[in-house]
Amino acid sequence: MRYLQLALALSALSLTQCTSLSLEECRNSDWYTLGLADGNRGATATQLNQYQKDCHEFNLKVDATQWQQGYQQGLINYCLPENGYRVGLAGEHYYGVCSNNQFVERYNQGYEQYLVNKRLAEIAERLYAIDSEIGSIDNKLNNLTDKAALLKQKNVLLNEKNHLLDEKLRLRQGDIRFDFRF
């Protein structure tokens, strides 16, 4: 019996907001655990409506009271300010389920850092591509007599590289500010 509950809890954690429940899940779900998992991941309360719709197809009822109790407990965990930062830093969506302004502030801080990290990764990827192109041009320059066009292309790439390196430095210094409001 314990293994069944553990399996159901793990499957509940893997559910997303678009997931439908099967006959077996409707029949055997621990609604408190499912609500807890939904709350812990910051799902909206409309998730219960989807479960009710899914289980209604099998003429089964959802224990909405148990789900709500679990969901509320999960939201307590989810809405902690330090979790807000983690959610934002992971680039996850926030569905406005927390009434806690500290959560939203920390989420915004985490999301700002996520955007900076994402841009830094894009810059690093482009710098790698530029270095590869420059290396290719250098190889061609060694093999060609008409080098003017390739030198011009190399200069354009070097200028782009310098601009990206400057932007990367500014991003790491924290000069850029973002303003997100929910």
PDB file of C-alpha atoms in Angstrom:
ATOM      1  CA  MET A   1       0.000   0.000   0.000  1.00  0.00           C
ATOM      2  CA  ARG A   2       2.852   2.411   0.840  1.00  0.00           C
ATOM      3  CA  TYR A   3       4.455   1.798  -2.544  1.00  0.00           C
ATOM      4  CA  LEU A   4       1.182   2.579  -4.288  1.00  0.00           C
ATOM      5  CA  GLN A   5       0.884   5.874  -2.388  1.00  0.00           C
ATOM      6  CA  LEU A   6       4.502   6.729  -3.193  1.00  0.00           C
ATOM      7  CA  ALA A   7       3.963   5.924  -6.871  1.00  0.00           C
ATOM      8  CA  LEU A   8       0.826   8.046  -6.940  1.00  0.00           C
ATOM      9  CA  ALA A   9       2.632  10.930  -5.241  1.00  0.00           C
ATOM     10  CA  LEU A  10       5.483  10.764  -7.753  1.00  0.00           C
ATOM     11  CA  SER A  11       3.080  10.633 -10.667  1.00  0.00           C
ATOM     12  CA  ALA A  12       1.228  13.599  -9.190  1.00  0.00           C
ATOM     13  CA  LEU A  13       4.460  15.572  -9.083  1.00  0.00           C
ATOM     14  CA  SER A  14       5.004  14.942 -12.766  1.00  0.00           C
ATOM     15  CA  LEU A  15       1.582  16.234 -13.802  1.00  0.00           C
ATOM     16  CA  THR A  16       1.445  19.497 -15.704  1.00  0.00           C
ATOM     17  CA  GLN A  17      -1.487  21.847 -16.064  1.00  0.00           C
ATOM     18  CA  CYS A  18      -2.496  20.250 -19.361  1.00  0.00           C
ATOM     19  CA  THR A  19      -2.433  16.653 -18.155  1.00  0.00           C
ATOM     20  CA  SER A  20      -5.548  14.533 -18.232  1.00  0.00           C
ATOM     21  CA  LEU A  21      -6.206  11.867 -15.648  1.00  0.00           C
ATOM     22  CA  SER A  22      -6.814   8.277 -16.620  1.00  0.00           C
ATOM     23  CA  LEU A  23      -9.527   6.033 -15.192  1.00  0.00           C
ATOM     24  CA  GLU A  24      -6.974   4.443 -12.874  1.00  0.00           C
ATOM     25  CA  GLU A  25      -5.726   7.828 -11.670  1.00  0.00           C
ATOM     26  CA  CYS A  26      -9.263   9.081 -11.046  1.00  0.00           C
ATOM     27  CA  ARG A  27     -10.110   5.919  -9.137  1.00  0.00           C
ATOM     28  CA  ASN A  28      -6.914   5.687  -7.035  1.00  0.00           C
ATOM     29  CA  SER A  29      -5.636   9.241  -6.609  1.00  0.00           C
ATOM     30  CA  ASP A  30      -4.727  10.575  -3.223  1.00  0.00           C
ATOM     31  CA  TRP A  31      -6.383  13.946  -3.774  1.00  0.00           C
ATOM     32  CA  TYR A  32      -4.555  15.618  -0.899  1.00  0.00           C
ATOM     33  CA  THR A  33      -1.175  14.558  -2.341  1.00  0.00           C
ATOM     34  CA  LEU A  34      -2.205  15.652  -5.812  1.00  0.00           C
ATOM     35  CA  GLY A  35      -3.306  19.051  -4.479  1.00  0.00           C
ATOM     36  CA  LEU A  36      -0.064  19.330  -2.517  1.00  0.00           C
ATOM     37  CA  ALA A  37       1.960  18.649  -5.671  1.00  0.00           C
ATOM     38  CA  ASP A  38      -0.054  21.216  -7.641  1.00  0.00           C
ATOM     39  CA  GLY A  39       0.433  23.827  -4.929  1.00  0.00           C
ATOM     40  CA  ASN A  40       4.141  23.040  -4.620  1.00  0.00           C
ATOM     41  CA  ARG A  41       4.641  23.776  -8.314  1.00  0.00           C
ATOM     42  CA  GLY A  42       2.538  26.958  -8.311  1.00  0.00           C
ATOM     43  CA  ALA A  43      -0.304  25.662 -10.478  1.00  0.00           C
ATOM     44  CA  THR A  44      -3.511  27.657 -10.571  1.00  0.00           C
ATOM     45  CA  ALA A  45      -6.583  26.494  -8.666  1.00  0.00           C
ATOM     46  CA  THR A  46      -8.299  25.886 -12.011  1.00  0.00           C
ATOM     47  CA  GLN A  47      -6.324  22.632 -12.127  1.00  0.00           C
ATOM     48  CA  LEU A  48      -9.069  21.155  -9.929  1.00  0.00           C
ATOM     49  CA  ASN A  49     -11.630  21.919 -12.657  1.00  0.00           C
ATOM     50  CA  GLN A  50      -9.577  19.896 -15.131  1.00  0.00           C
ATOM     51  CA  TYR A  51      -9.412  16.946 -12.731  1.00  0.00           C
ATOM     52  CA  GLN A  52     -13.166  17.131 -12.174  1.00  0.00           C
ATOM     53  CA  LYS A  53     -13.767  17.208 -15.913  1.00  0.00           C
ATOM     54  CA  ASP A  54     -11.406  14.265 -16.493  1.00  0.00           C
ATOM     55  CA  CYS A  55     -12.942  12.118 -13.765  1.00  0.00           C
ATOM     56  CA  HIS A  56     -16.507  13.046 -14.713  1.00  0.00           C
ATOM     57  CA  GLU A  57     -15.887  11.235 -18.018  1.00  0.00           C
ATOM     58  CA  PHE A  58     -15.554   8.032 -15.938  1.00  0.00           C
ATOM     59  CA  ASN A  59     -18.494   8.914 -13.644  1.00  0.00           C
ATOM     60  CA  LEU A  60     -16.060   9.361 -10.760  1.00  0.00           C
ATOM     61  CA  LYS A  61     -15.875  12.240  -8.318  1.00  0.00           C
ATOM     62  CA  VAL A  62     -12.864  14.206  -7.171  1.00  0.00           C
ATOM     63  CA  ASP A  63     -12.477  14.817  -3.444  1.00  0.00           C
ATOM     64  CA  ALA A  64     -12.263  18.584  -3.893  1.00  0.00           C
ATOM     65  CA  THR A  65     -11.950  19.223  -0.146  1.00  0.00           C
ATOM     66  CA  GLN A  66      -8.899  16.970   0.129  1.00  0.00           C
ATOM     67  CA  TRP A  67      -7.381  18.474  -3.015  1.00  0.00           C
ATOM     68  CA  GLN A  68      -7.962  22.033  -1.717  1.00  0.00           C
ATOM     69  CA  GLN A  69      -6.341  21.211   1.633  1.00  0.00           C
ATOM     70  CA  GLY A  70      -3.283  19.774  -0.094  1.00  0.00           C
ATOM     71  CA  TYR A  71      -3.187  22.623  -2.600  1.00  0.00           C
ATOM     72  CA  GLN A  72      -3.246  25.269   0.138  1.00  0.00           C
ATOM     73  CA  GLN A  73      -0.419  23.495   1.975  1.00  0.00           C
ATOM     74  CA  GLY A  74       1.565  23.288  -1.256  1.00  0.00           C
ATOM     75  CA  LEU A  75       1.070  27.010  -1.878  1.00  0.00           C
ATOM     76  CA  ILE A  76       2.522  27.744   1.551  1.00  0.00           C
ATOM     77  CA  ASN A  77       5.693  25.970   0.411  1.00  0.00           C
ATOM     78  CA  TYR A  78       5.658  27.481  -3.080  1.00  0.00           C
ATOM     79  CA  CYS A  79       5.078  31.074  -1.963  1.00  0.00           C
ATOM     80  CA  LEU A  80       8.174  31.274   0.236  1.00  0.00           C
ATOM     81  CA  PRO A  81      10.307  34.244  -0.898  1.00  0.00           C
ATOM     82  CA  GLU A  82      13.410  32.095  -1.422  1.00  0.00           C
ATOM     83  CA  ASN A  83      11.378  29.842  -3.711  1.00  0.00           C
ATOM     84  CA  GLY A  84      10.297  32.919  -5.665  1.00  0.00           C
ATOM     85  CA  TYR A  85      13.923  33.616  -6.496  1.00  0.00           C
ATOM     86  CA  ARG A  86      14.501  29.985  -7.511  1.00  0.00           C
ATOM     87  CA  VAL A  87      11.411  29.966  -9.738  1.00  0.00           C
ATOM     88  CA  GLY A  88      12.439  33.217 -11.408  1.00  0.00           C
ATOM     89  CA  LEU A  89      16.065  32.158 -11.817  1.00  0.00           C
ATOM     90  CA  ALA A  90      14.892  28.963 -13.550  1.00  0.00           C
ATOM     91  CA  GLY A  91      12.870  31.095 -15.989  1.00  0.00           C
ATOM     92  CA  GLU A  92       9.651  29.389 -14.908  1.00  0.00           C
ATOM     93  CA  HIS A  93       6.301  31.082 -15.342  1.00  0.00           C
ATOM     94  CA  TYR A  94       4.547  32.534 -12.334  1.00  0.00           C
ATOM     95  CA  TYR A  95       0.757  32.328 -12.413  1.00  0.00           C
ATOM     96  CA  GLY A  96      -0.021  34.889  -9.699  1.00  0.00           C
ATOM     97  CA  VAL A  97      -1.006  32.347  -7.044  1.00  0.00           C
ATOM     98  CA  CYS A  98       0.844  33.992  -4.141  1.00  0.00           C
ATOM     99  CA  SER A  99      -0.570  36.866  -2.138  1.00  0.00           C
ATOM    100  CA  ASN A 100       2.901  37.467  -0.748  1.00  0.00           C
ATOM    101  CA  ASN A 101       4.668  40.568  -2.143  1.00  0.00           C
ATOM    102  CA  GLN A 102       8.034  39.242  -0.956  1.00  0.00           C
ATOM    103  CA  PHE A 103       7.595  36.212  -3.225  1.00  0.00           C
ATOM    104  CA  VAL A 104       6.884  38.463  -6.218  1.00  0.00           C
ATOM    105  CA  GLU A 105       9.862  40.712  -5.456  1.00  0.00           C
ATOM    106  CA  ARG A 106      12.211  37.726  -5.163  1.00  0.00           C
ATOM    107  CA  TYR A 107      10.682  36.158  -8.284  1.00  0.00           C
ATOM    108  CA  ASN A 108      11.376  39.379 -10.199  1.00  0.00           C
ATOM    109  CA  GLN A 109      14.966  39.434  -8.935  1.00  0.00           C
ATOM    110  CA  GLY A 110      15.465  35.818  -9.949  1.00  0.00           C
ATOM    111  CA  TYR A 111      13.852  36.392 -13.337  1.00  0.00           C
ATOM    112  CA  GLU A 112      16.055  39.431 -13.971  1.00  0.00           C
ATOM    113  CA  GLN A 113      19.095  37.271 -13.258  1.00  0.00           C
ATOM    114  CA  TYR A 114      17.670  34.552 -15.518  1.00  0.00           C
ATOM    115  CA  LEU A 115      17.448  37.087 -18.375  1.00  0.00           C
ATOM    116  CA  VAL A 116      21.011  38.265 -17.749  1.00  0.00           C
ATOM    117  CA  ASN A 117      22.253  34.651 -17.656  1.00  0.00           C
ATOM    118  CA  LYS A 118      20.344  33.850 -20.829  1.00  0.00           C
ATOM    119  CA  ARG A 119      21.853  36.854 -22.623  1.00  0.00           C
ATOM    120  CA  LEU A 120      25.339  35.939 -21.368  1.00  0.00           C
ATOM    121  CA  ALA A 121      24.868  32.432 -22.793  1.00  0.00           C
ATOM    122  CA  GLU A 122      23.744  33.911 -26.136  1.00  0.00           C
ATOM    123  CA  ILE A 123      26.782  36.187 -26.174  1.00  0.00           C
ATOM    124  CA  ALA A 124      29.108  33.285 -25.353  1.00  0.00           C
ATOM    125  CA  GLU A 125      27.567  31.238 -28.173  1.00  0.00           C
ATOM    126  CA  ARG A 126      27.940  34.077 -30.659  1.00  0.00           C
ATOM    127  CA  LEU A 127      31.524  34.771 -29.539  1.00  0.00           C
ATOM    128  CA  TYR A 128      32.356  31.129 -30.167  1.00  0.00           C
ATOM    129  CA  ALA A 129      30.807  31.343 -33.637  1.00  0.00           C
ATOM    130  CA  ILE A 130      32.726  34.560 -34.377  1.00  0.00           C
ATOM    131  CA  ASP A 131      36.000  32.974 -33.282  1.00  0.00           C
ATOM    132  CA  SER A 132      35.260  29.996 -35.559  1.00  0.00           C
ATOM    133  CA  GLU A 133      34.508  32.298 -38.495  1.00  0.00           C
ATOM    134  CA  ILE A 134      37.675  34.310 -37.851  1.00  0.00           C
ATOM    135  CA  GLY A 135      39.691  31.090 -37.743  1.00  0.00           C
ATOM    136  CA  SER A 136      38.131  30.026 -41.038  1.00  0.00           C
ATOM    137  CA  ILE A 137      38.946  33.412 -42.592  1.00  0.00           C
ATOM    138  CA  ASP A 138      42.515  33.207 -41.314  1.00  0.00           C
ATOM    139  CA  ASN A 139      42.862  29.806 -42.982  1.00  0.00           C
ATOM    140  CA  LYS A 140      41.488  31.196 -46.242  1.00  0.00           C
ATOM    141  CA  LEU A 141      43.803  34.225 -46.010  1.00  0.00           C
ATOM    142  CA  ASN A 142      46.764  31.913 -45.886  1.00  0.00           C
ATOM    143  CA  ASN A 143      45.615  30.293 -49.142  1.00  0.00           C
ATOM    144  CA  LEU A 144      44.465  33.325 -51.206  1.00  0.00           C
ATOM    145  CA  THR A 145      46.104  36.108 -53.098  1.00  0.00           C
ATOM    146  CA  ASP A 146      43.072  38.493 -52.986  1.00  0.00           C
ATOM    147  CA  LYS A 147      42.757  39.097 -49.260  1.00  0.00           C
ATOM    148  CA  ALA A 148      40.985  42.484 -49.124  1.00  0.00           C
ATOM    149  CA  ALA A 149      37.392  41.176 -48.959  1.00  0.00           C
ATOM    150  CA  LEU A 150      38.252  38.604 -46.318  1.00  0.00           C
ATOM    151  CA  LEU A 151      40.114  41.164 -44.223  1.00  0.00           C
ATOM    152  CA  LYS A 152      37.084  43.457 -44.369  1.00  0.00           C
ATOM    153  CA  GLN A 153      34.832  40.560 -43.248  1.00  0.00           C
ATOM    154  CA  LYS A 154      37.278  39.758 -40.446  1.00  0.00           C
ATOM    155  CA  ASN A 155      37.212  43.392 -39.244  1.00  0.00           C
ATOM    156  CA  VAL A 156      33.408  43.389 -39.178  1.00  0.00           C
ATOM    157  CA  LEU A 157      33.455  40.236 -37.050  1.00  0.00           C
ATOM    158  CA  LEU A 158      36.125  41.645 -34.741  1.00  0.00           C
ATOM    159  CA  ASN A 159      34.025  44.787 -34.216  1.00  0.00           C
ATOM    160  CA  GLU A 160      30.950  42.693 -33.403  1.00  0.00           C
ATOM    161  CA  LYS A 161      33.050  40.602 -31.029  1.00  0.00           C
ATOM    162  CA  ASN A 162      34.269  43.746 -29.219  1.00  0.00           C
ATOM    163  CA  HIS A 163      30.696  45.059 -28.845  1.00  0.00           C
ATOM    164  CA  LEU A 164      29.535  41.710 -27.453  1.00  0.00           C
ATOM    165  CA  LEU A 165      32.449  41.576 -25.014  1.00  0.00           C
ATOM    166  CA  ASP A 166      31.573  45.108 -23.829  1.00  0.00           C
ATOM    167  CA  GLU A 167      27.922  44.104 -23.360  1.00  0.00           C
ATOM    168  CA  LYS A 168      28.992  40.973 -21.501  1.00  0.00           C
ATOM    169  CA  LEU A 169      31.113  43.076 -19.139  1.00  0.00           C
ATOM    170  CA  ARG A 170      28.228  45.513 -18.505  1.00  0.00           C
ATOM    171  CA  LEU A 171      25.836  42.640 -17.803  1.00  0.00           C
ATOM    172  CA  ARG A 172      28.212  41.080 -15.306  1.00  0.00           C
ATOM    173  CA  GLN A 173      28.654  44.424 -13.550  1.00  0.00           C
ATOM    174  CA  GLY A 174      24.907  44.727 -13.085  1.00  0.00           C
ATOM    175  CA  ASP A 175      24.440  48.069 -14.853  1.00  0.00           C
ATOM    176  CA  ILE A 176      21.248  46.869 -16.525  1.00  0.00           C
ATOM    177  CA  ARG A 177      17.961  47.113 -14.667  1.00  0.00           C
ATOM    178  CA  PHE A 178      14.717  45.338 -15.504  1.00  0.00           C
ATOM    179  CA  ASP A 179      11.284  46.238 -14.208  1.00  0.00           C
ATOM    180  CA  PHE A 180       8.766  43.400 -14.051  1.00  0.00           C
ATOM    181  CA  ARG A 181       5.405  43.766 -12.434  1.00  0.00           C
ATOM    182  CA  PHE A 182       2.665  41.263 -11.864  1.00  0.00           C
TER     183      PHE A 182
END
